[in-house]
PDB file of C-alpha atoms and ligand atoms in Angstrom:
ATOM      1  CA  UNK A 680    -116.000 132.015 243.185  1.00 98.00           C
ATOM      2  CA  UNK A 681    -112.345 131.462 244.118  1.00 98.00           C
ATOM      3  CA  UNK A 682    -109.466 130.534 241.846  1.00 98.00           C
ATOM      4  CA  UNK A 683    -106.888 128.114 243.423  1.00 98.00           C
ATOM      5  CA  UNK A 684    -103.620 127.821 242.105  1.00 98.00           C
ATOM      6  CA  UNK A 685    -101.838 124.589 243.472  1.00 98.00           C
ATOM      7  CA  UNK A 686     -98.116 123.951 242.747  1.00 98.00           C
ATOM      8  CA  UNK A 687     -97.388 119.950 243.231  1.00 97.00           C
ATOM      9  CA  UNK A 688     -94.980 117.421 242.213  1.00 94.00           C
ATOM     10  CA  UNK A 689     -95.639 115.656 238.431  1.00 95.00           C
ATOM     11  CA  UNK A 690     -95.826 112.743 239.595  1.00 96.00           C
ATOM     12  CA  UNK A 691     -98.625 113.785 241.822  1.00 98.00           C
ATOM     13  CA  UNK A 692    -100.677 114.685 238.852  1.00 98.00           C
ATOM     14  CA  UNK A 693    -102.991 111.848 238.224  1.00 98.00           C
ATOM     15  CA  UNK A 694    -104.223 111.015 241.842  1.00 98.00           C
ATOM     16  CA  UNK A 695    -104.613 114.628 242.552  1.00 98.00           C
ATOM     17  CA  UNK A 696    -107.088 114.762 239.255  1.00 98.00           C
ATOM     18  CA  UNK A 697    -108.969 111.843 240.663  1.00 98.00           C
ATOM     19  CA  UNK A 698    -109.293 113.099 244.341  1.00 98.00           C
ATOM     20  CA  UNK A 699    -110.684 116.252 243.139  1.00 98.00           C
ATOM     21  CA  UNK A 700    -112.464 114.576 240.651  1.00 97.00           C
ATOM     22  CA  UNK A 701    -114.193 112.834 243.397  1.00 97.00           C
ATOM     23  CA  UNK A 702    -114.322 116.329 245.605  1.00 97.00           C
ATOM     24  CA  UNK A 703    -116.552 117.446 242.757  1.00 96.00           C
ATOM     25  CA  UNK A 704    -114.144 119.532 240.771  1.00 96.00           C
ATOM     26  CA  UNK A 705    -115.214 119.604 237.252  1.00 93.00           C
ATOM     27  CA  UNK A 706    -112.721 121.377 235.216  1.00 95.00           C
ATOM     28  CA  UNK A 707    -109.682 122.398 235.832  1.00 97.00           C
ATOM     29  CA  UNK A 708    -106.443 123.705 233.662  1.00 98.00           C
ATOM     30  CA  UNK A 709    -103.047 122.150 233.913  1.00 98.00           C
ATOM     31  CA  UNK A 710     -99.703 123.592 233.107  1.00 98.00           C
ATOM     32  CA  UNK A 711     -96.456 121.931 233.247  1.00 97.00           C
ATOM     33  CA  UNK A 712     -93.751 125.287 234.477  1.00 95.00           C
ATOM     34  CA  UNK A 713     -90.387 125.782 236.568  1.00 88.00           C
ATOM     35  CA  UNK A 714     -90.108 127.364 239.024  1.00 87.00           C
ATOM     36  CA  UNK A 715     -88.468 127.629 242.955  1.00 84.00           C
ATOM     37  CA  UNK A 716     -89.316 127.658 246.364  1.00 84.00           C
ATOM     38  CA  UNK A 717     -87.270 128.407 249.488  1.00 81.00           C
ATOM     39  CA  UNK A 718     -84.737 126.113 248.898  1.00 75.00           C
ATOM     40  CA  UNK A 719     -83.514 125.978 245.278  1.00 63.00           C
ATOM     41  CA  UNK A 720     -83.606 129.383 244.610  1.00 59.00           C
ATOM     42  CA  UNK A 721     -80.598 130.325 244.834  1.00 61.00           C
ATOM     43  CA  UNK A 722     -79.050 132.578 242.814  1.00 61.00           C
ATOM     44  CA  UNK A 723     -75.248 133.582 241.319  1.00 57.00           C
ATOM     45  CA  UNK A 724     -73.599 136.826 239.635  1.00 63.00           C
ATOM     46  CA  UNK A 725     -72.453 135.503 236.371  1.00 64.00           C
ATOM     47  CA  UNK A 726     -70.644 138.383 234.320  1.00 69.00           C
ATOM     48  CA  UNK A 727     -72.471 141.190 236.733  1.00 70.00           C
ATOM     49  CA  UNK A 728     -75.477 140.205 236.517  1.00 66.00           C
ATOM     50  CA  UNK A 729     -77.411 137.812 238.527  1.00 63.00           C
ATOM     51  CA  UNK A 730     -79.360 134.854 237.804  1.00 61.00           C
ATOM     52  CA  UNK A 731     -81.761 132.586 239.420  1.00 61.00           C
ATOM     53  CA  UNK A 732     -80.516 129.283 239.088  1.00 66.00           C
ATOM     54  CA  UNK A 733     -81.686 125.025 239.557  1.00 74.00           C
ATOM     55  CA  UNK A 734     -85.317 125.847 238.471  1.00 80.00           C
ATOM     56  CA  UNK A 735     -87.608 122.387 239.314  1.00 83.00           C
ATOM     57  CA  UNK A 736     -90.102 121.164 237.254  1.00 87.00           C
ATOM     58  CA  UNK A 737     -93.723 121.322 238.903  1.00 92.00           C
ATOM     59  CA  UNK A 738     -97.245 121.046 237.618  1.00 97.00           C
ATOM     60  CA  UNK A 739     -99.416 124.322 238.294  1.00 98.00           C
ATOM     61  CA  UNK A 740    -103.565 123.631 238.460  1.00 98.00           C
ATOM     62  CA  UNK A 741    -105.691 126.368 238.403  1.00 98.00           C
ATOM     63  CA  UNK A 742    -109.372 125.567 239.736  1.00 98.00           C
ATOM     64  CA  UNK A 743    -112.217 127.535 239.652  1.00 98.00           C
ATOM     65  CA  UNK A 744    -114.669 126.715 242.085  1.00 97.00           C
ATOM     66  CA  UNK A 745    -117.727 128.158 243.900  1.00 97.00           C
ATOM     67  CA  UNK A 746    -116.162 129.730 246.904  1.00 98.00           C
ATOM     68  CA  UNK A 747    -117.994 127.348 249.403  1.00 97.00           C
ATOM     69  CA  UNK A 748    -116.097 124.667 248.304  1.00 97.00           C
ATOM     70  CA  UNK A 749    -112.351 126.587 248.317  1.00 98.00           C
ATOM     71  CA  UNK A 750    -111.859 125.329 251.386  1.00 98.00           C
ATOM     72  CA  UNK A 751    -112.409 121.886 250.820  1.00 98.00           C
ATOM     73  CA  UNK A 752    -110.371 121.572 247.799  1.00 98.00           C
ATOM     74  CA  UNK A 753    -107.818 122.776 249.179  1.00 98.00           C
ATOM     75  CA  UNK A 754    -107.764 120.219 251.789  1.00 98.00           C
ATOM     76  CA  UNK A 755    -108.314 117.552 248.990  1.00 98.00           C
ATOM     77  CA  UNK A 756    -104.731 119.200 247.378  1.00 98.00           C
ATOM     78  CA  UNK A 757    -102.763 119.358 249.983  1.00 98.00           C
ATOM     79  CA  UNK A 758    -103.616 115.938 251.376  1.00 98.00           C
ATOM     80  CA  UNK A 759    -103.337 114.275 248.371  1.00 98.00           C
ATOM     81  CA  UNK A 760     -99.657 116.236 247.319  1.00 98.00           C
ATOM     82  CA  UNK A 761     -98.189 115.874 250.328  1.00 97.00           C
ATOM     83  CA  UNK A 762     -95.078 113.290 250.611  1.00 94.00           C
ATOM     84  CA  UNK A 763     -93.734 115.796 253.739  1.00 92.00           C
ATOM     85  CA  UNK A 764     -90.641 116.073 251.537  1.00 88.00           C
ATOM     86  CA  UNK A 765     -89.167 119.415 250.659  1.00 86.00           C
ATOM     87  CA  UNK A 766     -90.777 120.527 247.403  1.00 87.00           C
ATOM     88  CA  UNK A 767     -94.534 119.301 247.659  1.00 93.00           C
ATOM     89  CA  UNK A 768     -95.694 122.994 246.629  1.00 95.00           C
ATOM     90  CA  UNK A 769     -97.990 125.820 247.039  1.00 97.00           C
ATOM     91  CA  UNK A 770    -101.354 126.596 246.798  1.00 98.00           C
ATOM     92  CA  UNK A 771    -102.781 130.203 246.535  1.00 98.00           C
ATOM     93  CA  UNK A 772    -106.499 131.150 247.051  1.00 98.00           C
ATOM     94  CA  UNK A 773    -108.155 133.914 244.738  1.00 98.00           C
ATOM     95  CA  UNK A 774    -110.902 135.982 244.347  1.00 98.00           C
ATOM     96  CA  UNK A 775    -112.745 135.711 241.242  1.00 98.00           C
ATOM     97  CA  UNK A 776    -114.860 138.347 239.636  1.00 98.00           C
ATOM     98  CA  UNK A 777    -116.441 136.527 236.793  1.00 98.00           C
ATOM     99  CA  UNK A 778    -117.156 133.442 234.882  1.00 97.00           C
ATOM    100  CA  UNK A 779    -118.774 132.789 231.133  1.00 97.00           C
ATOM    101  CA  UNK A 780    -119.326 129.556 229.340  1.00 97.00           C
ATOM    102  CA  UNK A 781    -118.389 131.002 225.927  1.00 97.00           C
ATOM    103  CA  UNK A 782    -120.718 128.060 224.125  1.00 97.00           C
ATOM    104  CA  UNK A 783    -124.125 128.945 226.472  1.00 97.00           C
ATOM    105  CA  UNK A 784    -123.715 132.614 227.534  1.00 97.00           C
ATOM    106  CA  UNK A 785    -123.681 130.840 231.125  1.00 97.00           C
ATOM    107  CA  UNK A 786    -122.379 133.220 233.689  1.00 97.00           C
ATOM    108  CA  UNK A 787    -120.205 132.484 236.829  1.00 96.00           C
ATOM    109  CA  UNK A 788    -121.244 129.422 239.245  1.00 95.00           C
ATOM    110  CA  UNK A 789    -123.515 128.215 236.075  1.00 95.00           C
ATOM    111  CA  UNK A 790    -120.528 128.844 234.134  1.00 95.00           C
ATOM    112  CA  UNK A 791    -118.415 126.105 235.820  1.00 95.00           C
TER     113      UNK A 791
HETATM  114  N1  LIG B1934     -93.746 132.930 246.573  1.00 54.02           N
HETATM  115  C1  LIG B1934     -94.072 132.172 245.538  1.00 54.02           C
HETATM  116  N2  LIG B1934     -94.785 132.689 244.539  1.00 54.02           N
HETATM  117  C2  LIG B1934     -95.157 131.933 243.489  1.00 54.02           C
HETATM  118  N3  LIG B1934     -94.860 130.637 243.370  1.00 54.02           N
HETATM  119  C3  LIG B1934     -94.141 130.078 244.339  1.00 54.02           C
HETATM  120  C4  LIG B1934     -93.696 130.806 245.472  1.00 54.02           C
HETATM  121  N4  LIG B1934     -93.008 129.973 246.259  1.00 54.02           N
HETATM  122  C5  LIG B1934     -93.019 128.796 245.652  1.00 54.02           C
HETATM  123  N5  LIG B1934     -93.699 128.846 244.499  1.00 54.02           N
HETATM  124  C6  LIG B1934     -94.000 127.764 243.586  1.00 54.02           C
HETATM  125  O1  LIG B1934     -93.866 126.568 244.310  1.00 54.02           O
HETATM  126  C7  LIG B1934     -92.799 125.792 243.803  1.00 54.02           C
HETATM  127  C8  LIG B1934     -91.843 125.408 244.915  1.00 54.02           C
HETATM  128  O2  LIG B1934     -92.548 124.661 245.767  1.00 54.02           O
HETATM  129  P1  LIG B1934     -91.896 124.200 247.076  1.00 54.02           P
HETATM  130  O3  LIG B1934     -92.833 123.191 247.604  1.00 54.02           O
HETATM  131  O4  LIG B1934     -90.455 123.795 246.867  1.00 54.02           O
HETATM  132  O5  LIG B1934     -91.953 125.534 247.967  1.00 54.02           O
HETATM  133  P2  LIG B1934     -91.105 125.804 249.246  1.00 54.02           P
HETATM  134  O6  LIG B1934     -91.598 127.091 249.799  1.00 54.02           O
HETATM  135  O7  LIG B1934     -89.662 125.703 248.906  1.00 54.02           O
HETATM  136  O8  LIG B1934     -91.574 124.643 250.228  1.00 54.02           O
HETATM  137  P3  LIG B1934     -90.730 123.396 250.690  1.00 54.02           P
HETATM  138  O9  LIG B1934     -89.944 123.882 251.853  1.00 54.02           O
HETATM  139  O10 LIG B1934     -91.741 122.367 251.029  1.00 54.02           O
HETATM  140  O11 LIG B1934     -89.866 122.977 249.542  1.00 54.02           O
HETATM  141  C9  LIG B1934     -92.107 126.637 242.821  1.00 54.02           C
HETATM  142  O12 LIG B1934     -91.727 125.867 241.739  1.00 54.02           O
HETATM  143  C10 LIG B1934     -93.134 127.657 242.415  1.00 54.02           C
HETATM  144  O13 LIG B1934     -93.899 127.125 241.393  1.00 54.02           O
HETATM  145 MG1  LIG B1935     -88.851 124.014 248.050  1.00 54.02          MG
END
């Protein structure tokens, strides 16, 4: 199984959960963060010390997915995030161990 982590714009949010909806994806968890990327990262020494400043808002999805299908999601992602504007994200591909559904004793792939 891998774990994708995607980064995209919120507005993005509700046609990327349909396309992967449609890619198969059935579960997936959604966190609204801050955060920077190569351009508003910037930082500045206030009193000494220095701070990261203009963190954006983004949506970070986390999918688990049999790892046959990592590659294809990703595709779905990036296709579906991109505007080709500065900002449209990240995505980061993991290996993962181990899966339980907590209700069924389900483990991994079965667990998804
Ligand atoms: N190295 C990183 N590690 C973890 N998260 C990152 C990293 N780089 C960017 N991000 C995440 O991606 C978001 C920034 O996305 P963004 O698309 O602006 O990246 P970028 O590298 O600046 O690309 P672009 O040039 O398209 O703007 C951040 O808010 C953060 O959530
Ligand atoms: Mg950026």
């Amino acid at each position: 199984m891998k774990l994708i982590i995607a980064t995209i714009k919120p507005f993005k949010l509700e046609e990327v959960r349909e396309a992967l909806t449609e890619a198969g994806v059935r579960g997936m968890m959604v966190t609204e963060i801050k955060g920077f990327g190569s351009q508003s990262g910037h930082t500045e020494i206030y009193r000494g010390a220095e701070y990261a400043v203009n963190f954006v808002p983004k949506i970070k999805l986390e999918i688990v997915v049999p790892a046959t299908m990592a590659d294809q999601i990703v595709e779905t992602i990036t296709k579906t995030a991109k505007t080709g504007k500065i900002g449209d994200g990240k995505i980061f591909v993991l290996d993962v161990e181990q899966a339980m559904r907590v209700r069924t004793g389900e483990t991994n792939e079965d667990a998804l």
